Coordinates of C-alpha atoms and ligand atoms in Angstrom, one line a residue:
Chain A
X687 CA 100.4 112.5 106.9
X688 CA 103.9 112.5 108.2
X689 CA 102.2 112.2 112.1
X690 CA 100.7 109.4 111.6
X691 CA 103.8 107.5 109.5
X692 CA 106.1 108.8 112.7
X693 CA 103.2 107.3 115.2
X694 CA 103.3 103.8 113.0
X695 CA 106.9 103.9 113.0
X696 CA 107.5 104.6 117.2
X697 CA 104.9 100.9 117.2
X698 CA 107.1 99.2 114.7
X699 CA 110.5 100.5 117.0
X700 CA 109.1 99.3 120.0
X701 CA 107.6 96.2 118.8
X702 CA 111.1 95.0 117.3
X703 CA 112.3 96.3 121.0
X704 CA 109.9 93.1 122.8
X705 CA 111.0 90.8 119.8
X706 CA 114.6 91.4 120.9
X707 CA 113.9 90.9 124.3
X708 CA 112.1 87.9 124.0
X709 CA 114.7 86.0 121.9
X710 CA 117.7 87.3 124.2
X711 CA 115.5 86.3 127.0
X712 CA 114.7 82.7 125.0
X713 CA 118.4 82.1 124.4
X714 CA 119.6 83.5 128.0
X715 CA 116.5 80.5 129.7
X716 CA 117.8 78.0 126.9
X717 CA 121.4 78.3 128.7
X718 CA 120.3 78.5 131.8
X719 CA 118.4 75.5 131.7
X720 CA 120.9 73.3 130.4
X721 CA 122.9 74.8 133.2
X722 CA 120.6 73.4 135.7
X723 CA 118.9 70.5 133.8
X724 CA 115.5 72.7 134.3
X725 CA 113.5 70.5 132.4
X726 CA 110.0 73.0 133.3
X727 CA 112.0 75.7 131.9
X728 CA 112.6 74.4 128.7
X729 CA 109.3 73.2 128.2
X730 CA 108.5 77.1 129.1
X731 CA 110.9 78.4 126.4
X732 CA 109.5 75.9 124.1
X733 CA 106.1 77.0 124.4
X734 CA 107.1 80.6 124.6
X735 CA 108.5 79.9 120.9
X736 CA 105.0 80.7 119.5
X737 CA 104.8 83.8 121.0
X738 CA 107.7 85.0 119.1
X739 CA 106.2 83.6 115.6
X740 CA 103.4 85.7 116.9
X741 CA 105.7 88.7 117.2
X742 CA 107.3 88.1 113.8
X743 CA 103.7 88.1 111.9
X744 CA 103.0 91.2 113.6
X745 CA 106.1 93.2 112.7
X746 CA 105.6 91.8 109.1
X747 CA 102.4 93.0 109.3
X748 CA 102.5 96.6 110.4
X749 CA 105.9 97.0 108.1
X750 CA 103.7 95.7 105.2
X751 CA 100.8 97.8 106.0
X752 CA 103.3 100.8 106.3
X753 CA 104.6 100.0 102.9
X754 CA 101.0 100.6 101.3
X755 CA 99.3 103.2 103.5
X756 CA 102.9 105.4 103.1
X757 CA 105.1 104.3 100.4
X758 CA 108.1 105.8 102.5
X759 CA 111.2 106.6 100.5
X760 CA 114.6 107.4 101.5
X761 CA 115.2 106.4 105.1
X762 CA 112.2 106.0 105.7
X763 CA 111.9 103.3 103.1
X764 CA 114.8 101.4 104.8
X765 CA 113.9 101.3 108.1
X766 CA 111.0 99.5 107.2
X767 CA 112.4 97.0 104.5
X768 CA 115.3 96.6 107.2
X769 CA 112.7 95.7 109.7
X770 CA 110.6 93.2 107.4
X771 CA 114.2 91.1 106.6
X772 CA 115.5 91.5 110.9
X773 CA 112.5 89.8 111.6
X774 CA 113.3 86.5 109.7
X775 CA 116.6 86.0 111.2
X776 CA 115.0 87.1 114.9
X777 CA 112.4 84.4 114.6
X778 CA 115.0 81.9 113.6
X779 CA 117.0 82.5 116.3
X780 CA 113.5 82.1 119.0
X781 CA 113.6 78.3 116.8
X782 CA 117.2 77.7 118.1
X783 CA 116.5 78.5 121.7
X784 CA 113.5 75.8 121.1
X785 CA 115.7 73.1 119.4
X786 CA 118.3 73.5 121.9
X787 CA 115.7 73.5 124.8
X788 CA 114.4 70.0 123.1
X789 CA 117.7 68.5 123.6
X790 CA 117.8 69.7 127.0
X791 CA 114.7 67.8 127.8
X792 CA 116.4 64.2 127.0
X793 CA 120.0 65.1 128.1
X794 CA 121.0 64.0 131.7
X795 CA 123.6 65.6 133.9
X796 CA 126.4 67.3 132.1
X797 CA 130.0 65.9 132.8
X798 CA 131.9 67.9 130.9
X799 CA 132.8 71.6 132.2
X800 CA 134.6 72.8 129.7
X801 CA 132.4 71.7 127.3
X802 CA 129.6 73.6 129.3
X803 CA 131.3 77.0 129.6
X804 CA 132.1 77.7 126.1
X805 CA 128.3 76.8 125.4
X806 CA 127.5 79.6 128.4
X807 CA 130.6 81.9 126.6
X808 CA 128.8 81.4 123.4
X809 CA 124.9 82.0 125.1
X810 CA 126.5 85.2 126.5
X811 CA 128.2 86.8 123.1
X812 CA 125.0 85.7 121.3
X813 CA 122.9 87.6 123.2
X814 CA 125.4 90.5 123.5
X815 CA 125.3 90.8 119.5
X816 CA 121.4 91.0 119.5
X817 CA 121.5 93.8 122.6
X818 CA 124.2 95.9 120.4
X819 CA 121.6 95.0 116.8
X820 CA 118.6 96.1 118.8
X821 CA 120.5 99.5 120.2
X822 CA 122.0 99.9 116.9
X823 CA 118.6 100.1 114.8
X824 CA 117.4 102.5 117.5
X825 CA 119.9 104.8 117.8
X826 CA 121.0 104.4 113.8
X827 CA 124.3 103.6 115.1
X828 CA 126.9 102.5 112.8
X829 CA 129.3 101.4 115.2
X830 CA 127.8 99.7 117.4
X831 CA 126.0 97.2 114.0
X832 CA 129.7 96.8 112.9
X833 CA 131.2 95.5 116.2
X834 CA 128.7 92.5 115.4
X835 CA 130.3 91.3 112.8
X836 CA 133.3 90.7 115.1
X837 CA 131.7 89.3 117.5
X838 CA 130.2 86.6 115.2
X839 CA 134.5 85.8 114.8
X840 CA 134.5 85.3 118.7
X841 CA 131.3 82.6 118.3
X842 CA 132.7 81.0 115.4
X843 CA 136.0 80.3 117.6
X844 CA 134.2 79.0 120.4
X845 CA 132.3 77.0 118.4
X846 CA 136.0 75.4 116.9
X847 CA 136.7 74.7 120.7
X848 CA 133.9 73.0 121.6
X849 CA 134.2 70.5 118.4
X850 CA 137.9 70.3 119.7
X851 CA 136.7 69.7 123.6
X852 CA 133.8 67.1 122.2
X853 CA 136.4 65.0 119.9
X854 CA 138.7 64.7 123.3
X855 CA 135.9 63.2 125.0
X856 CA 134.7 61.2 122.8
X857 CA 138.7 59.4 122.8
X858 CA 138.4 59.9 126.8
X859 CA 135.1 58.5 127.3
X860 CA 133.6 56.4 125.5
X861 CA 130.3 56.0 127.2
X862 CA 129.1 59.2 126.9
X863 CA 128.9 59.2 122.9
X864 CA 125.3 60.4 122.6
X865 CA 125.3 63.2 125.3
X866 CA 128.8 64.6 123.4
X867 CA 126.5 64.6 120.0
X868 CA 123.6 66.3 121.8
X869 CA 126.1 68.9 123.2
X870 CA 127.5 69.3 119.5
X871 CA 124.1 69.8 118.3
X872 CA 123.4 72.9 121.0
X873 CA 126.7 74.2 119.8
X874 CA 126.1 74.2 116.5
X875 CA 122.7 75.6 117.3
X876 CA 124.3 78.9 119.2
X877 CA 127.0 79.1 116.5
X878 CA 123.7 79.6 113.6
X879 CA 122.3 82.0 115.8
X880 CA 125.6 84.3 115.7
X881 CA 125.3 84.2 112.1
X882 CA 121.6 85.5 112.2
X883 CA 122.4 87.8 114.7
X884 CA 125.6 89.3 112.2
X885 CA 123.1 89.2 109.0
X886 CA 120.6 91.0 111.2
X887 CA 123.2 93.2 112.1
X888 CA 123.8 94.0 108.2
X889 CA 120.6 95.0 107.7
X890 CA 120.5 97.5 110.2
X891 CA 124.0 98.9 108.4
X892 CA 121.7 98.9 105.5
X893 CA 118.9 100.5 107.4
X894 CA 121.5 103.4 108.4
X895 CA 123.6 103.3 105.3
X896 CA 121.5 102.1 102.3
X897 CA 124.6 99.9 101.7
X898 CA 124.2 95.8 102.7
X899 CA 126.9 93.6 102.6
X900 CA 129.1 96.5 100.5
X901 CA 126.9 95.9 97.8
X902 CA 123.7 98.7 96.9
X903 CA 120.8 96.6 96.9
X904 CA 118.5 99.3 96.1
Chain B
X1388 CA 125.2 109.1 78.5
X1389 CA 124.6 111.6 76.0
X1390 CA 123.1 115.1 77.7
X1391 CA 120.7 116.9 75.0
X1392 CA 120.4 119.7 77.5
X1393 CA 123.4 121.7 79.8
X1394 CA 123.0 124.4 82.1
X1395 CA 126.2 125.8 83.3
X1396 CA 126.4 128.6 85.9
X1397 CA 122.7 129.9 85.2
X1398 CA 121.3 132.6 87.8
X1399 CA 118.1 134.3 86.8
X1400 CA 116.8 137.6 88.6
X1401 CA 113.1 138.8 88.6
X1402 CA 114.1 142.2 88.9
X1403 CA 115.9 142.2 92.5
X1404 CA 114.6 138.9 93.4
X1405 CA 117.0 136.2 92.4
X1406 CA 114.8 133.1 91.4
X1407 CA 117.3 130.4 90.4
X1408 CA 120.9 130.7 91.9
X1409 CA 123.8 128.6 90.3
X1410 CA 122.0 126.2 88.4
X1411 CA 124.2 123.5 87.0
X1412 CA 122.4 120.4 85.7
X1413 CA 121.9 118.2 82.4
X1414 CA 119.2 116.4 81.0
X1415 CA 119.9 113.4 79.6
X1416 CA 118.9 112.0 76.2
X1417 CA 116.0 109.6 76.1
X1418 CA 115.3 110.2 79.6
X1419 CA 113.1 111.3 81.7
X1420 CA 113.8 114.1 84.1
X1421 CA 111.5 114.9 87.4
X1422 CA 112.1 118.5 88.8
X1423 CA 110.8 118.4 92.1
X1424 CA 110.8 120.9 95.2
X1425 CA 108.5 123.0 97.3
X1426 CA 106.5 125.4 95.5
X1427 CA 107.9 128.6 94.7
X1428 CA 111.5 127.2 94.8
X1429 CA 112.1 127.9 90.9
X1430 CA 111.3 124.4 88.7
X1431 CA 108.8 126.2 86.1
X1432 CA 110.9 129.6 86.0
X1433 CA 114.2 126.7 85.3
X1434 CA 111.6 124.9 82.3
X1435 CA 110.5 128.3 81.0
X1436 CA 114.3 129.4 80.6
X1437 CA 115.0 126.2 79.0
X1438 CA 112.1 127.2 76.5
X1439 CA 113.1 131.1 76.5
X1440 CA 109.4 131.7 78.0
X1441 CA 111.0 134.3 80.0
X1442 CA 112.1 136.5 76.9
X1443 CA 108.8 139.0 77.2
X1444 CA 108.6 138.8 80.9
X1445 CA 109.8 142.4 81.9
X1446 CA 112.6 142.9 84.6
X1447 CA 114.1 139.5 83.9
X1448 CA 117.6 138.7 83.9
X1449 CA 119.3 135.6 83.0
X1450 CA 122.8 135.1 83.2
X1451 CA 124.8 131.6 82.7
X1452 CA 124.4 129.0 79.8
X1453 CA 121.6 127.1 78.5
X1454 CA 123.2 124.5 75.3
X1455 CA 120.3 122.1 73.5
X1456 CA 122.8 119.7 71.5
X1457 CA 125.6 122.0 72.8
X1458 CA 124.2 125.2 71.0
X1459 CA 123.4 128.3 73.3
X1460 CA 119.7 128.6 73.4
X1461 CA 119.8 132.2 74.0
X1462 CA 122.8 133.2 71.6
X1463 CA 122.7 130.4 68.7
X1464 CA 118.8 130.2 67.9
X1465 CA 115.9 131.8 67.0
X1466 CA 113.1 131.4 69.1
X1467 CA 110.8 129.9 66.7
X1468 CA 113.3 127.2 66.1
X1469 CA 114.1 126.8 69.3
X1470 CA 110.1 126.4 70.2
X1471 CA 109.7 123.4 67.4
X1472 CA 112.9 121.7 69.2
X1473 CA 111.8 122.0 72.6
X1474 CA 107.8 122.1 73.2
X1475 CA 106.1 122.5 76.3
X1476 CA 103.4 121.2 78.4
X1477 CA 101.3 123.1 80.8
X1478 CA 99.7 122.3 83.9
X1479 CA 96.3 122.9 82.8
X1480 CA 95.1 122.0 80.1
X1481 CA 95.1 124.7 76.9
X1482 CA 93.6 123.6 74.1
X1483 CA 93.1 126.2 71.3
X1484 CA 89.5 127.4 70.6
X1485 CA 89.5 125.4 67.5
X1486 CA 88.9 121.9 66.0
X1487 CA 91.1 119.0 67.6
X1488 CA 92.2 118.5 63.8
X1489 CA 93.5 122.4 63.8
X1490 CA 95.0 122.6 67.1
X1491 CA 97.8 119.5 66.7
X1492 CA 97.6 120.9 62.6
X1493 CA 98.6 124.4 64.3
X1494 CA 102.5 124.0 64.6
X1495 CA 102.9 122.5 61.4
X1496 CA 100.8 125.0 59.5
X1497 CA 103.3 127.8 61.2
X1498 CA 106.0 125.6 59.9
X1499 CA 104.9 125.9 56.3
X1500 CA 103.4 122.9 56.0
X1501 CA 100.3 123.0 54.0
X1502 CA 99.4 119.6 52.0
X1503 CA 96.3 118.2 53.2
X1504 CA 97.5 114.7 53.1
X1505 CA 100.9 115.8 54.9
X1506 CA 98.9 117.7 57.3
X1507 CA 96.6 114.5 57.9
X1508 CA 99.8 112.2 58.7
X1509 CA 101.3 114.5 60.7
X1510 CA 97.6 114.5 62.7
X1511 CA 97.4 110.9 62.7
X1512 CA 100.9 110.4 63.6
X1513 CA 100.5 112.7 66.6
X1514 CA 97.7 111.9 68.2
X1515 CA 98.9 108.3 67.7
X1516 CA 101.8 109.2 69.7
X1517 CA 99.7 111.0 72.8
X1518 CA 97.5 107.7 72.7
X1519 CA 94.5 109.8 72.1
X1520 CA 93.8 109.1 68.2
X1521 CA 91.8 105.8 68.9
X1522 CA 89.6 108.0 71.4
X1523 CA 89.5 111.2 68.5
X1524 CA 89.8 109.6 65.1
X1525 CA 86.2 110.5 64.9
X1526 CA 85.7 113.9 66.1
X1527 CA 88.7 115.5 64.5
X1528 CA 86.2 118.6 63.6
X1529 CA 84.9 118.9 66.7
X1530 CA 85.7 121.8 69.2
X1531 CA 88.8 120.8 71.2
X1532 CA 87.1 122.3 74.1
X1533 CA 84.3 120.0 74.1
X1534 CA 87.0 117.0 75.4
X1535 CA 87.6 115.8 79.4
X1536 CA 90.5 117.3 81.0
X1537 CA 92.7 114.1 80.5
X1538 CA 91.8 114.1 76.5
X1539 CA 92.2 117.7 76.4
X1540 CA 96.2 117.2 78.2
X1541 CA 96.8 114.3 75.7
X1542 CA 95.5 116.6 72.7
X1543 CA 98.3 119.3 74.1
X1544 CA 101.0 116.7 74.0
X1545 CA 99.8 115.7 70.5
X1546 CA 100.2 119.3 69.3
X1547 CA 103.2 119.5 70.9
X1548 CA 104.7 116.6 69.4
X1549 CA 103.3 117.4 66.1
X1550 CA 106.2 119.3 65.4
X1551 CA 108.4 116.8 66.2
X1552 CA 110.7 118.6 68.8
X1553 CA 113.7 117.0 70.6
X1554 CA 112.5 117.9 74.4
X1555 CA 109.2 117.7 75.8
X1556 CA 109.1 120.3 78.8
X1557 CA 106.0 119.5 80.7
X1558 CA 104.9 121.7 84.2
X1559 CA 102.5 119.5 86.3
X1560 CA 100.9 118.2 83.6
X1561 CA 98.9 115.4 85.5
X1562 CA 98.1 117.9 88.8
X1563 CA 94.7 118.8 87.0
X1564 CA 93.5 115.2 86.1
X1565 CA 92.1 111.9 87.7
X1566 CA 94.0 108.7 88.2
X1567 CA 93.3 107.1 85.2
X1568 CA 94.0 110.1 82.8
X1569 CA 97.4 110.6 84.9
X1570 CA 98.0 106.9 84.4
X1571 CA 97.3 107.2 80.9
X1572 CA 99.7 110.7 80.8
X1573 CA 102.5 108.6 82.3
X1574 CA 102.1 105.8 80.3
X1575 CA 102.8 107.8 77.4
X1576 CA 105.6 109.2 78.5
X1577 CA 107.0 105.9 79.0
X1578 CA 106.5 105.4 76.0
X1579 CA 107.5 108.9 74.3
X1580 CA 111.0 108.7 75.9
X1581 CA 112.4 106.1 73.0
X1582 CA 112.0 109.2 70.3
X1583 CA 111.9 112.4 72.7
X1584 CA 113.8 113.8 75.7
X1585 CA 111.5 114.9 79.0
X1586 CA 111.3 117.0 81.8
X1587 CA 108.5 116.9 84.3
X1588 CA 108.0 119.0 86.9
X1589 CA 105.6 117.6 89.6
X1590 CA 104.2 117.5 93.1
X1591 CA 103.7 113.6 93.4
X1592 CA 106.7 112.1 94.6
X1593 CA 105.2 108.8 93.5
X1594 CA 105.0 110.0 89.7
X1595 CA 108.6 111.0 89.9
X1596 CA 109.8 107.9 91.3
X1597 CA 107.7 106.0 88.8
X1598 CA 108.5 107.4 85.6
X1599 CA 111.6 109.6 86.1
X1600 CA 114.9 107.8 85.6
X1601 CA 116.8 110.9 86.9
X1602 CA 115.4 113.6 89.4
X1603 CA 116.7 117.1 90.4
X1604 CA 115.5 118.8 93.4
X1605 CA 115.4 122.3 93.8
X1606 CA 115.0 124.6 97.2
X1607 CA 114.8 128.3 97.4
X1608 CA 116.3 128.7 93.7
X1609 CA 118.9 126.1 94.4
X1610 CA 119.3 122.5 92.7
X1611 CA 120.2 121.1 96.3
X1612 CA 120.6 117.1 94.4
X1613 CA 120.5 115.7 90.9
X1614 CA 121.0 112.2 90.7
X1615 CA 119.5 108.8 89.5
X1616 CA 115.8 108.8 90.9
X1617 CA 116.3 105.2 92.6
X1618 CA 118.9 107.0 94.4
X1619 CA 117.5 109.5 95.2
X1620 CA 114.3 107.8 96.7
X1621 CA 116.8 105.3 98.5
X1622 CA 119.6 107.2 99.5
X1623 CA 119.4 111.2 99.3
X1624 CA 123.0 112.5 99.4
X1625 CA 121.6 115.6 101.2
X1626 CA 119.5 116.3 104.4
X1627 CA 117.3 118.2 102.2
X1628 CA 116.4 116.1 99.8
X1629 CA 115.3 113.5 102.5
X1630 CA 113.4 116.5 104.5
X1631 CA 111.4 117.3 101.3
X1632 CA 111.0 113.8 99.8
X1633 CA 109.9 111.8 103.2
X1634 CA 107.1 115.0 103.9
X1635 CA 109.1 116.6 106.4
X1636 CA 108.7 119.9 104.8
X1637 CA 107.1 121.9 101.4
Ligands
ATP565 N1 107.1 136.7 86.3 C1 107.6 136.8 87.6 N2 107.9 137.9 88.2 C2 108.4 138.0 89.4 N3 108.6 136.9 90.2 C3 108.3 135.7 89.6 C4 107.8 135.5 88.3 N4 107.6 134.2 88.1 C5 107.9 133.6 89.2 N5 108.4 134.4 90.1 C6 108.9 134.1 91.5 O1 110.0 133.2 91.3 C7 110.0 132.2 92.3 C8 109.9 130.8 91.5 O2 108.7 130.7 90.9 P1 108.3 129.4 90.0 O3 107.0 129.7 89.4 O4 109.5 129.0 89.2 O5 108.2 128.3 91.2 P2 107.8 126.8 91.1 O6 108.9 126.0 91.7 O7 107.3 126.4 89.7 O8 106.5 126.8 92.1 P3 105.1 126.0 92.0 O9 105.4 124.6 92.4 O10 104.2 126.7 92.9 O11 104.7 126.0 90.5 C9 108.8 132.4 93.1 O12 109.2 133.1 94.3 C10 107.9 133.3 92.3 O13 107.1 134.2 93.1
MG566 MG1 105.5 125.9 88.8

């Protein structure tokens, strides 16, 4: 019994594994091709945006099959409720590297730097937050879930700096209106994919602790 | 919460071999209670010494307190009381070789109860009770024996609740049945917990966390955890308990 729960439990571990990589991968390409104006590359990461729906209905599928075939308890039981929620907030985040590669397909040349690197600053914490949720729910490790949360602090600031960057150029410039709006969309974009980065972060502190949020949900 | 049952300090020896080891646990009124551990690790030796089983069984020792309704169940009663208070259920089935009628009639008749239509209330009401009298009504004075396993469990928790005792012990009593009778057993005791207090020892970790509202698991003669059962199947406290629960061991 207990071989064959451990054998369906290693698939579901590495399976969440790919699904991380694939959405770090989706929202490092997103970043890079606004970088560049790669307009072939965000056409790839759109497309590649099914894969990950693909991934999610798999997970949710062997966690659910789990469920039934082993009624696990204890932390077994959370690991795989934990999973079933990650997965929602992991496929959101492979939509936001899609919307923001949509935008990237009508935008033209970027003009404002500043603007550009707290989007990369914000690319690069995002994707830093998933690596720590990923290693965290593999290693059930505490710490590294709960230095998320403050890292979802460090988005939400650069997120206030790029509003504050966008609002000076619209007063600077104001030719540019629609590209400043399309580059406040990809920020707000990144800044939603902190938060489901920090809720999936929560439940793998409930997958460790049985606690989510400070609250006992079970 | 309101505990019908404490047991404070208890150690119990089969001759040299110590079989429960510093038991301290209550059972709650109007609960249900799952004991639950490897086999071997003391749950029906704990329910027999709640129901003073052990009192003929030679070369054992039992130190500590047992209180029902904060009386000692050793000191302040006599067995025979004691027994109508807190009846027990075994794993298999034991009907008497005798009518279905006189086996949940047996208890009360010891009691001194002797007026037909008393008798035939106390029948009714019984059987009502174990959710067997629609099944029964009809054979009342037929063997006992002649029943399925599952009937003949339900007529053993009939007879056992004919003389309306406080506690229901029961040791595996599903282990020997099919799904539907075990449903059925569970059901009941769902339902029993409104008038009567239980403890059920079992095997299936699925019954406890269905029916049990606290569990107490037990290793080697130890109670290693006591606690709500949701907690227990969501959060164990102890290593242990996870081990044992999640099929790592026992
Ligand atoms: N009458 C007895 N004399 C000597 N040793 C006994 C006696 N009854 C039980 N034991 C021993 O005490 C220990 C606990 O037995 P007990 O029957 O309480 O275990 P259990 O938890 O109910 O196990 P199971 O799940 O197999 O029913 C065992 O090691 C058993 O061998
Ligand atoms: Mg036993």
């Amino acid at each position: 019994m207990r071989e064959l729960f451990i054998k369906q439990l290693e698939e579901l571990n590495k399976s969440l594994h790919q699904m991380g990589i694939l959405i770090q991968d989706a929202i490092h390409n997103a970043i890079e091709a606004l970088k560049t104006m790669d307009k072939e590359k965000a056409k790839e990461i759109i497309d590649a945006d099914s894969i990950i729906d693909h991934k999610e209905k798999e997970i949710e599928s062997a966690c659910l099959h789990l469920l039934l075939q082993q009624t696990p308890v204890a932390g077994d039981l959370r690991r795989v409720s934990s999973a079933l929620k990650m997965v929602t907030d992991m496929e959101r985040i492979g939509d936001h590297a899609a919307d923001i590669s949509e935008i990237v397909l009508i935008l033209n040349k970027i003009e404002y730097q500043d603007i550009l690197d707290c989007l990369m600053k914000m690319a690069e914490t995002t994707t830093k937050m998933l690596d720590k949720c990923m290693n965290a729910y593999l290693s059930e490790d505490l710490k590294l879930a709960d230095q998320v949360a403050d890292m979802d602090d460090i988005v939400d600031n650069l997120f206030v700096e790029v509003k504050h960057a966008i609002a000076n150029a619209v007063v600077m410039d104001k030719e540019n209106g629609e590209q400043v709006l399309d580059l406040l969309m990809i920020a707000k974009y990144f800044e939603r994919i902190g938060d489901h980065a920090e809720n999936i972060s929560e439940w793998v502190v409930f997958s460790i602790t049985g606690v989510h949020k400070d609250e006992r949900v079970i | 919460m309101e505990n019908i049952i404490e047991i404070k300090n208890a150690d119990l020896h089969y001759n040299d071999f110590k079989a429960l080891k510093n038991i301290n646990m209550n059972i709650p009124k109007h609960e249900i209670t799952a004991l639950i551990g490897p086999s071997g690790c003391g749950k029906s030796t704990l329910l027999k010494s709640i129901n003073r089983m052990n009192d003929l069984v030679e070369g054992c020792k039992i130190e500590g307190e047992f209180l029902l309704e904060g009386k000692n169940i050793y000191q302040d009663y006599d067995v025979n009381i004691l027994r109508k208070e807190v009846g027990m259920v075994f794993q298999k089935p034991n009907p008497f070789p005798m009518s279905v009628y006189d086996n949940v009639a047996y208890g009360p008749r010891t009691h001194g109860i002797r007026k037909k239509k008393d008798l035939d209330d106390i029948v009714e009401d019984a059987l009502n009770k174990a959710a067997i009298w629609e099944e029964l009504k009809d054979r009342l004075k037929k063997s006992a024996l002649g029943l399925s396993g599952g009937q003949q469990q339900r007529l053993c928790i009939a007879r056992a609740l004919a003389v309306k005792p406080k506690v229901l012990l029961m040791d595996e009593p599903t282990s020997a049945l099919d799904p539907i009778s075990t449903l059925k057993i569970e059901e009941l005791a769902e339902e029993l917990k409104k008038e009567y207090t239980i403890a059920n020892v079992t095997h299936n970790m699925k019954q406890a966390a269905r029916i049990s509202d606290t569990t107490a698991f037990f290793l080697l003669g130890e109670m290693i955890e006591c606690n709500q059962t949701t907690e227990i199947f969501s959060h164990p406290r102890n290593n242990k308990t996870e081990e044992y629960i999640t099929g790592r061991f026992g």
